[in-house]
Amino acid sequence: LVQTCALPIYITFKLHSEDLTDKFLNEATSKIMLELKGYLTVGGIRASVYHGMPVEGCQARADHMHEFVKANG
């Protein structure tokens, strides 16, 4: 019997303002990165990464984060 485990790992962070958070989320959505909005009670960004996620998906998220920081400080 082989058991598999795909527990999610959550990467959470907050930006300096809600306006920046909304901009980040809108730009991510336009790149087909969905469901990144944090919990209603916490806010911010919450990216779910799990063992079965392709490296390319993780790289796309990292690239978006770097591009966003470069463009928005």
mmCIF file of C-alpha atoms in Angstrom:
data_model
loop_
_atom_site.group_PDB
_atom_site.id
_atom_site.type_symbol
_atom_site.label_atom_id
_atom_site.label_comp_id
_atom_site.label_asym_id
_atom_site.label_seq_id
_atom_site.Cartn_x
_atom_site.Cartn_y
_atom_site.Cartn_z
ATOM 1 C CA LEU A 1 0.000 0.000 0.000
ATOM 2 C CA VAL A 2 1.427 3.344 -1.072
ATOM 3 C CA GLN A 3 0.133 6.442 0.621
ATOM 4 C CA THR A 4 0.456 9.812 -0.993
ATOM 5 C CA CYS A 5 0.392 13.143 0.718
ATOM 6 C CA ALA A 6 -0.429 16.433 -0.945
ATOM 7 C CA LEU A 7 -0.626 18.755 2.029
ATOM 8 C CA PRO A 8 -0.740 22.384 0.997
ATOM 9 C CA ILE A 9 1.895 24.868 1.984
ATOM 10 C CA TYR A 10 0.678 28.435 2.242
ATOM 11 C CA ILE A 11 2.813 31.425 1.382
ATOM 12 C CA THR A 12 1.234 34.460 3.000
ATOM 13 C CA PHE A 13 2.257 38.092 2.892
ATOM 14 C CA LYS A 14 0.864 41.604 3.031
ATOM 15 C CA LEU A 15 1.640 44.599 0.879
ATOM 16 C CA HIS A 16 1.935 48.192 2.125
ATOM 17 C CA SER A 17 -1.654 49.104 1.226
ATOM 18 C CA GLU A 18 -4.965 47.622 0.129
ATOM 19 C CA ASP A 19 -4.571 49.447 -3.205
ATOM 20 C CA LEU A 20 -1.304 47.592 -3.876
ATOM 21 C CA THR A 21 -2.880 44.330 -2.773
ATOM 22 C CA ASP A 22 -5.787 44.829 -5.177
ATOM 23 C CA LYS A 23 -3.392 45.733 -7.985
ATOM 24 C CA PHE A 24 -1.259 42.638 -7.290
ATOM 25 C CA LEU A 25 -4.331 40.391 -7.274
ATOM 26 C CA ASN A 26 -5.756 41.920 -10.476
ATOM 27 C CA GLU A 27 -2.449 41.525 -12.309
ATOM 28 C CA ALA A 28 -2.102 37.947 -11.045
ATOM 29 C CA THR A 29 -5.629 37.141 -12.199
ATOM 30 C CA SER A 30 -4.834 38.478 -15.677
ATOM 31 C CA LYS A 31 -1.978 35.931 -15.726
ATOM 32 C CA ILE A 32 -4.377 33.118 -14.730
ATOM 33 C CA MET A 33 -3.089 32.998 -11.144
ATOM 34 C CA LEU A 34 -6.298 32.533 -9.205
ATOM 35 C CA GLU A 35 -7.430 32.264 -5.586
ATOM 36 C CA LEU A 36 -4.576 34.329 -4.141
ATOM 37 C CA LYS A 37 -6.658 36.596 -1.934
ATOM 38 C CA GLY A 38 -6.032 36.078 1.773
ATOM 39 C CA TYR A 39 -8.612 35.109 4.368
ATOM 40 C CA LEU A 40 -11.353 37.658 5.019
ATOM 41 C CA THR A 41 -10.217 38.031 8.625
ATOM 42 C CA VAL A 42 -6.512 38.401 7.774
ATOM 43 C CA GLY A 43 -6.348 39.923 4.299
ATOM 44 C CA GLY A 44 -3.191 40.107 2.226
ATOM 45 C CA ILE A 45 -2.061 37.453 -0.225
ATOM 46 C CA ARG A 46 -2.263 33.696 0.352
ATOM 47 C CA ALA A 47 -0.729 31.432 -2.269
ATOM 48 C CA SER A 48 -1.306 27.714 -1.903
ATOM 49 C CA VAL A 49 1.567 25.519 -3.026
ATOM 50 C CA TYR A 50 1.425 21.761 -2.736
ATOM 51 C CA HIS A 51 3.701 18.832 -3.512
ATOM 52 C CA GLY A 52 2.036 18.129 -6.862
ATOM 53 C CA MET A 53 2.265 21.702 -8.148
ATOM 54 C CA PRO A 54 4.504 21.985 -11.202
ATOM 55 C CA VAL A 55 7.734 23.908 -10.782
ATOM 56 C CA GLU A 56 6.596 26.134 -13.654
ATOM 57 C CA GLY A 57 3.600 27.292 -11.615
ATOM 58 C CA CYS A 58 5.813 28.190 -8.674
ATOM 59 C CA GLN A 59 8.229 29.976 -11.005
ATOM 60 C CA ALA A 60 5.369 31.945 -12.602
ATOM 61 C CA ARG A 61 4.270 33.160 -9.162
ATOM 62 C CA ALA A 62 7.826 34.103 -8.204
ATOM 63 C CA ASP A 63 8.304 35.936 -11.510
ATOM 64 C CA HIS A 64 5.073 37.883 -10.972
ATOM 65 C CA MET A 65 6.185 38.868 -7.474
ATOM 66 C CA HIS A 66 9.592 40.090 -8.737
ATOM 67 C CA GLU A 67 8.011 42.028 -11.613
ATOM 68 C CA PHE A 68 5.463 43.596 -9.269
ATOM 69 C CA VAL A 69 8.125 44.755 -6.815
ATOM 70 C CA LYS A 70 10.227 46.155 -9.642
ATOM 71 C CA ALA A 71 7.263 48.128 -11.029
ATOM 72 C CA ASN A 72 5.725 49.222 -7.716
ATOM 73 C CA GLY A 73 8.591 49.498 -5.262
#
